[in-house]
């Protein structure tokens, strides 16, 4: 059996998660290439008559959803959601995630925390034994960013994590700025043996707005692969 293309697997995972969406749900819409597949599929359902209301996790997702006619609101007007469906850059067997490759980790985590359940859609290539093969994104306030970076390095070193910490930049080499107006530093630590401890210590650093470790948030992960869809966790 040939392995499906990455785009095919993303769409299959998105289609599987879409089955959990019921009329009048309050949904969070994720950011990234896999989440974009879900938004496309949801848009087709909305155009066919499905009634939902959605909160996007980025300006990019907002523009895509609006173009498809998906009704949108904000967490200020709708502070509690039924379900958020989002992608991941990496996941392990304990449903711990690294997110933020698309630059929306802060809003993604806020929306996930506001949702009763988080479903993750991804493909088998993103599964790892230990988180850290994908560089960990950390969103940092622009004020004192170099000082914050040094504190991140010290904190990581205290946990035996040593590797380059690189400020994310655009193609023209200008600093990448998130929707919230912050910088992102991508940390190539390698295997993170104690992600819970790292998450706790990063959150305590002044200047760190948010980090890309998503722990105890994903209720279920829909994993697309050559054998079809596998679900980690509880999708009911």
PDB file of N, CA, C and O in Angstrom, residues 197-234:
ATOM      1  N   UNK A 197       8.024  20.085  33.408  1.00  0.00           N
ATOM      2  CA  UNK A 197       8.918  20.941  34.189  1.00  0.00           C
ATOM      3  C   UNK A 197       9.423  22.104  33.355  1.00  0.00           C
ATOM      4  O   UNK A 197       9.486  23.247  33.839  1.00  0.00           O
ATOM      5  N   UNK A 198       9.776  21.835  32.103  1.00  0.00           N
ATOM      6  CA  UNK A 198      10.219  22.921  31.223  1.00  0.00           C
ATOM      7  C   UNK A 198       9.101  23.935  31.030  1.00  0.00           C
ATOM      8  O   UNK A 198       9.342  25.149  31.087  1.00  0.00           O
ATOM      9  N   UNK A 199       7.881  23.461  30.826  1.00  0.00           N
ATOM     10  CA  UNK A 199       6.743  24.366  30.640  1.00  0.00           C
ATOM     11  C   UNK A 199       6.565  25.258  31.861  1.00  0.00           C
ATOM     12  O   UNK A 199       6.354  26.473  31.738  1.00  0.00           O
ATOM     13  N   UNK A 200       6.674  24.676  33.037  1.00  0.00           N
ATOM     14  CA  UNK A 200       6.501  25.435  34.278  1.00  0.00           C
ATOM     15  C   UNK A 200       7.580  26.509  34.426  1.00  0.00           C
ATOM     16  O   UNK A 200       7.294  27.658  34.792  1.00  0.00           O
ATOM     17  N   UNK A 201       8.816  26.138  34.111  1.00  0.00           N
ATOM     18  CA  UNK A 201       9.924  27.089  34.302  1.00  0.00           C
ATOM     19  C   UNK A 201       9.924  28.183  33.236  1.00  0.00           C
ATOM     20  O   UNK A 201      10.262  29.334  33.531  1.00  0.00           O
ATOM     21  N   UNK A 202       9.552  27.846  32.020  1.00  0.00           N
ATOM     22  CA  UNK A 202       9.464  28.875  30.987  1.00  0.00           C
ATOM     23  C   UNK A 202       8.377  29.893  31.323  1.00  0.00           C
ATOM     24  O   UNK A 202       8.551  31.099  31.131  1.00  0.00           O
ATOM     25  N   UNK A 203       7.254  29.410  31.816  1.00  0.00           N
ATOM     26  CA  UNK A 203       6.137  30.290  32.147  1.00  0.00           C
ATOM     27  C   UNK A 203       6.497  31.273  33.260  1.00  0.00           C
ATOM     28  O   UNK A 203       5.877  32.335  33.368  1.00  0.00           O
ATOM     29  N   UNK A 204       7.505  30.939  34.061  1.00  0.00           N
ATOM     30  CA  UNK A 204       7.902  31.797  35.180  1.00  0.00           C
ATOM     31  C   UNK A 204       8.886  32.892  34.765  1.00  0.00           C
ATOM     32  O   UNK A 204       9.219  33.753  35.588  1.00  0.00           O
ATOM     33  N   UNK A 205       9.345  32.883  33.517  1.00  0.00           N
ATOM     34  CA  UNK A 205      10.325  33.878  33.068  1.00  0.00           C
ATOM     35  C   UNK A 205       9.609  35.160  32.656  1.00  0.00           C
ATOM     36  O   UNK A 205       8.786  35.137  31.734  1.00  0.00           O
ATOM     37  N   UNK A 206       9.903  36.295  33.292  1.00  0.00           N
ATOM     38  CA  UNK A 206       9.329  37.556  32.833  1.00  0.00           C
ATOM     39  C   UNK A 206       9.746  37.827  31.384  1.00  0.00           C
ATOM     40  O   UNK A 206      10.911  37.658  31.027  1.00  0.00           O
ATOM     41  N   UNK A 207       8.794  38.215  30.563  1.00  0.00           N
ATOM     42  CA  UNK A 207       9.085  38.455  29.151  1.00  0.00           C
ATOM     43  C   UNK A 207       8.642  37.323  28.255  1.00  0.00           C
ATOM     44  O   UNK A 207       8.418  37.535  27.064  1.00  0.00           O
ATOM     45  N   UNK A 208       8.530  36.097  28.807  1.00  0.00           N
ATOM     46  CA  UNK A 208       7.968  34.989  28.039  1.00  0.00           C
ATOM     47  C   UNK A 208       6.452  35.140  28.058  1.00  0.00           C
ATOM     48  O   UNK A 208       5.816  35.052  29.116  1.00  0.00           O
ATOM     49  N   UNK A 209       5.881  35.397  26.896  1.00  0.00           N
ATOM     50  CA  UNK A 209       4.430  35.574  26.797  1.00  0.00           C
ATOM     51  C   UNK A 209       3.737  34.209  26.808  1.00  0.00           C
ATOM     52  O   UNK A 209       2.727  34.016  27.471  1.00  0.00           O
ATOM     53  N   UNK A 210       4.286  33.257  26.044  1.00  0.00           N
ATOM     54  CA  UNK A 210       3.748  31.894  26.002  1.00  0.00           C
ATOM     55  C   UNK A 210       4.772  30.987  25.342  1.00  0.00           C
ATOM     56  O   UNK A 210       5.663  31.453  24.640  1.00  0.00           O
ATOM     57  N   UNK A 211       4.649  29.688  25.607  1.00  0.00           N
ATOM     58  CA  UNK A 211       5.529  28.700  24.975  1.00  0.00           C
ATOM     59  C   UNK A 211       4.682  27.675  24.233  1.00  0.00           C
ATOM     60  O   UNK A 211       3.477  27.565  24.457  1.00  0.00           O
ATOM     61  N   UNK A 212       5.331  26.932  23.355  1.00  0.00           N
ATOM     62  CA  UNK A 212       4.614  26.023  22.470  1.00  0.00           C
ATOM     63  C   UNK A 212       4.397  24.626  23.004  1.00  0.00           C
ATOM     64  O   UNK A 212       4.005  23.731  22.236  1.00  0.00           O
ATOM     65  N   UNK A 213       4.627  24.400  24.294  1.00  0.00           N
ATOM     66  CA  UNK A 213       4.304  23.113  24.899  1.00  0.00           C
ATOM     67  C   UNK A 213       2.840  23.120  25.306  1.00  0.00           C
ATOM     68  O   UNK A 213       2.421  23.900  26.168  1.00  0.00           O
ATOM     69  N   UNK A 214       2.046  22.273  24.676  1.00  0.00           N
ATOM     70  CA  UNK A 214       0.619  22.137  24.979  1.00  0.00           C
ATOM     71  C   UNK A 214       0.436  20.827  25.726  1.00  0.00           C
ATOM     72  O   UNK A 214       0.505  19.745  25.129  1.00  0.00           O
ATOM     73  N   UNK A 215       0.246  20.926  27.023  1.00  0.00           N
ATOM     74  CA  UNK A 215       0.197  19.746  27.894  1.00  0.00           C
ATOM     75  C   UNK A 215      -1.155  19.704  28.598  1.00  0.00           C
ATOM     76  O   UNK A 215      -1.658  20.721  29.070  1.00  0.00           O
ATOM     77  N   UNK A 216      -1.759  18.517  28.630  1.00  0.00           N
ATOM     78  CA  UNK A 216      -3.084  18.318  29.258  1.00  0.00           C
ATOM     79  C   UNK A 216      -4.160  19.177  28.599  1.00  0.00           C
ATOM     80  O   UNK A 216      -5.089  19.632  29.269  1.00  0.00           O
ATOM     81  N   UNK A 217      -4.057  19.355  27.299  1.00  0.00           N
ATOM     82  CA  UNK A 217      -5.054  20.118  26.556  1.00  0.00           C
ATOM     83  C   UNK A 217      -5.772  19.278  25.502  1.00  0.00           C
ATOM     84  O   UNK A 217      -6.966  19.445  25.294  1.00  0.00           O
ATOM     85  N   UNK A 218      -5.055  18.382  24.838  1.00  0.00           N
ATOM     86  CA  UNK A 218      -5.640  17.607  23.745  1.00  0.00           C
ATOM     87  C   UNK A 218      -6.458  16.439  24.286  1.00  0.00           C
ATOM     88  O   UNK A 218      -5.904  15.504  24.879  1.00  0.00           O
ATOM     89  N   UNK A 219      -7.778  16.484  24.077  1.00  0.00           N
ATOM     90  CA  UNK A 219      -8.626  15.359  24.480  1.00  0.00           C
ATOM     91  C   UNK A 219      -8.449  14.178  23.535  1.00  0.00           C
ATOM     92  O   UNK A 219      -8.509  13.018  23.954  1.00  0.00           O
ATOM     93  N   UNK A 220      -8.252  14.479  22.252  1.00  0.00           N
ATOM     94  CA  UNK A 220      -8.085  13.423  21.249  1.00  0.00           C
ATOM     95  C   UNK A 220      -7.197  13.936  20.125  1.00  0.00           C
ATOM     96  O   UNK A 220      -7.201  15.133  19.801  1.00  0.00           O
ATOM     97  N   UNK A 221      -6.436  13.024  19.544  1.00  0.00           N
ATOM     98  CA  UNK A 221      -5.598  13.336  18.383  1.00  0.00           C
ATOM     99  C   UNK A 221      -5.998  12.397  17.251  1.00  0.00           C
ATOM    100  O   UNK A 221      -5.973  11.174  17.419  1.00  0.00           O
ATOM    101  N   UNK A 222      -6.396  12.968  16.128  1.00  0.00           N
ATOM    102  CA  UNK A 222      -6.746  12.209  14.934  1.00  0.00           C
ATOM    103  C   UNK A 222      -5.499  12.120  14.059  1.00  0.00           C
ATOM    104  O   UNK A 222      -5.045  13.126  13.504  1.00  0.00           O
ATOM    105  N   UNK A 223      -4.962  10.900  13.952  1.00  0.00           N
ATOM    106  CA  UNK A 223      -3.698  10.691  13.259  1.00  0.00           C
ATOM    107  C   UNK A 223      -3.956   9.974  11.942  1.00  0.00           C
ATOM    108  O   UNK A 223      -4.416   8.826  11.929  1.00  0.00           O
ATOM    109  N   UNK A 224      -3.671  10.639  10.844  1.00  0.00           N
ATOM    110  CA  UNK A 224      -3.845  10.024   9.529  1.00  0.00           C
ATOM    111  C   UNK A 224      -2.549   9.348   9.100  1.00  0.00           C
ATOM    112  O   UNK A 224      -1.456   9.895   9.283  1.00  0.00           O
ATOM    113  N   UNK A 225      -2.685   8.137   8.537  1.00  0.00           N
ATOM    114  CA  UNK A 225      -1.517   7.406   8.056  1.00  0.00           C
ATOM    115  C   UNK A 225      -1.895   6.477   6.928  1.00  0.00           C
ATOM    116  O   UNK A 225      -3.033   6.498   6.431  1.00  0.00           O
ATOM    117  N   UNK A 226      -0.962   5.629   6.539  1.00  0.00           N
ATOM    118  CA  UNK A 226      -1.195   4.715   5.416  1.00  0.00           C
ATOM    119  C   UNK A 226      -2.337   3.745   5.694  1.00  0.00           C
ATOM    120  O   UNK A 226      -3.009   3.281   4.759  1.00  0.00           O
ATOM    121  N   UNK A 227      -2.586   3.458   6.984  1.00  0.00           N
ATOM    122  CA  UNK A 227      -3.637   2.506   7.342  1.00  0.00           C
ATOM    123  C   UNK A 227      -4.967   3.196   7.674  1.00  0.00           C
ATOM    124  O   UNK A 227      -5.897   2.549   8.149  1.00  0.00           O
ATOM    125  N   UNK A 228      -5.045   4.489   7.436  1.00  0.00           N
ATOM    126  CA  UNK A 228      -6.277   5.217   7.748  1.00  0.00           C
ATOM    127  C   UNK A 228      -6.122   6.097   8.961  1.00  0.00           C
ATOM    128  O   UNK A 228      -5.015   6.572   9.245  1.00  0.00           O
ATOM    129  N   UNK A 229      -7.212   6.307   9.698  1.00  0.00           N
ATOM    130  CA  UNK A 229      -7.220   7.209  10.854  1.00  0.00           C
ATOM    131  C   UNK A 229      -7.099   6.424  12.147  1.00  0.00           C
ATOM    132  O   UNK A 229      -7.826   5.466  12.383  1.00  0.00           O
ATOM    133  N   UNK A 230      -6.171   6.847  12.979  1.00  0.00           N
ATOM    134  CA  UNK A 230      -6.024   6.314  14.335  1.00  0.00           C
ATOM    135  C   UNK A 230      -6.317   7.451  15.306  1.00  0.00           C
ATOM    136  O   UNK A 230      -5.902   8.594  15.094  1.00  0.00           O
ATOM    137  N   UNK A 231      -7.040   7.147  16.389  1.00  0.00           N
ATOM    138  CA  UNK A 231      -7.412   8.182  17.357  1.00  0.00           C
ATOM    139  C   UNK A 231      -6.757   7.890  18.700  1.00  0.00           C
ATOM    140  O   UNK A 231      -6.935   6.806  19.261  1.00  0.00           O
ATOM    141  N   UNK A 232      -5.974   8.847  19.183  1.00  0.00           N
ATOM    142  CA  UNK A 232      -5.417   8.775  20.524  1.00  0.00           C
ATOM    143  C   UNK A 232      -6.333   9.578  21.455  1.00  0.00           C
ATOM    144  O   UNK A 232      -6.640  10.726  21.166  1.00  0.00           O
ATOM    145  N   UNK A 233      -6.729   8.982  22.565  1.00  0.00           N
ATOM    146  CA  UNK A 233      -7.588   9.678  23.496  1.00  0.00           C
ATOM    147  C   UNK A 233      -9.063   9.435  23.228  1.00  0.00           C
ATOM    148  O   UNK A 233      -9.448   8.458  22.583  1.00  0.00           O
ATOM    149  N   UNK A 234      -9.875  10.359  23.723  1.00  0.00           N
ATOM    150  CA  UNK A 234     -11.331  10.192  23.695  1.00  0.00           C
ATOM    151  C   UNK A 234     -11.953  11.219  22.780  1.00  0.00           C
ATOM    152  O   UNK A 234     -11.942  12.421  23.067  1.00  0.00           O
TER     153      UNK A 234
END
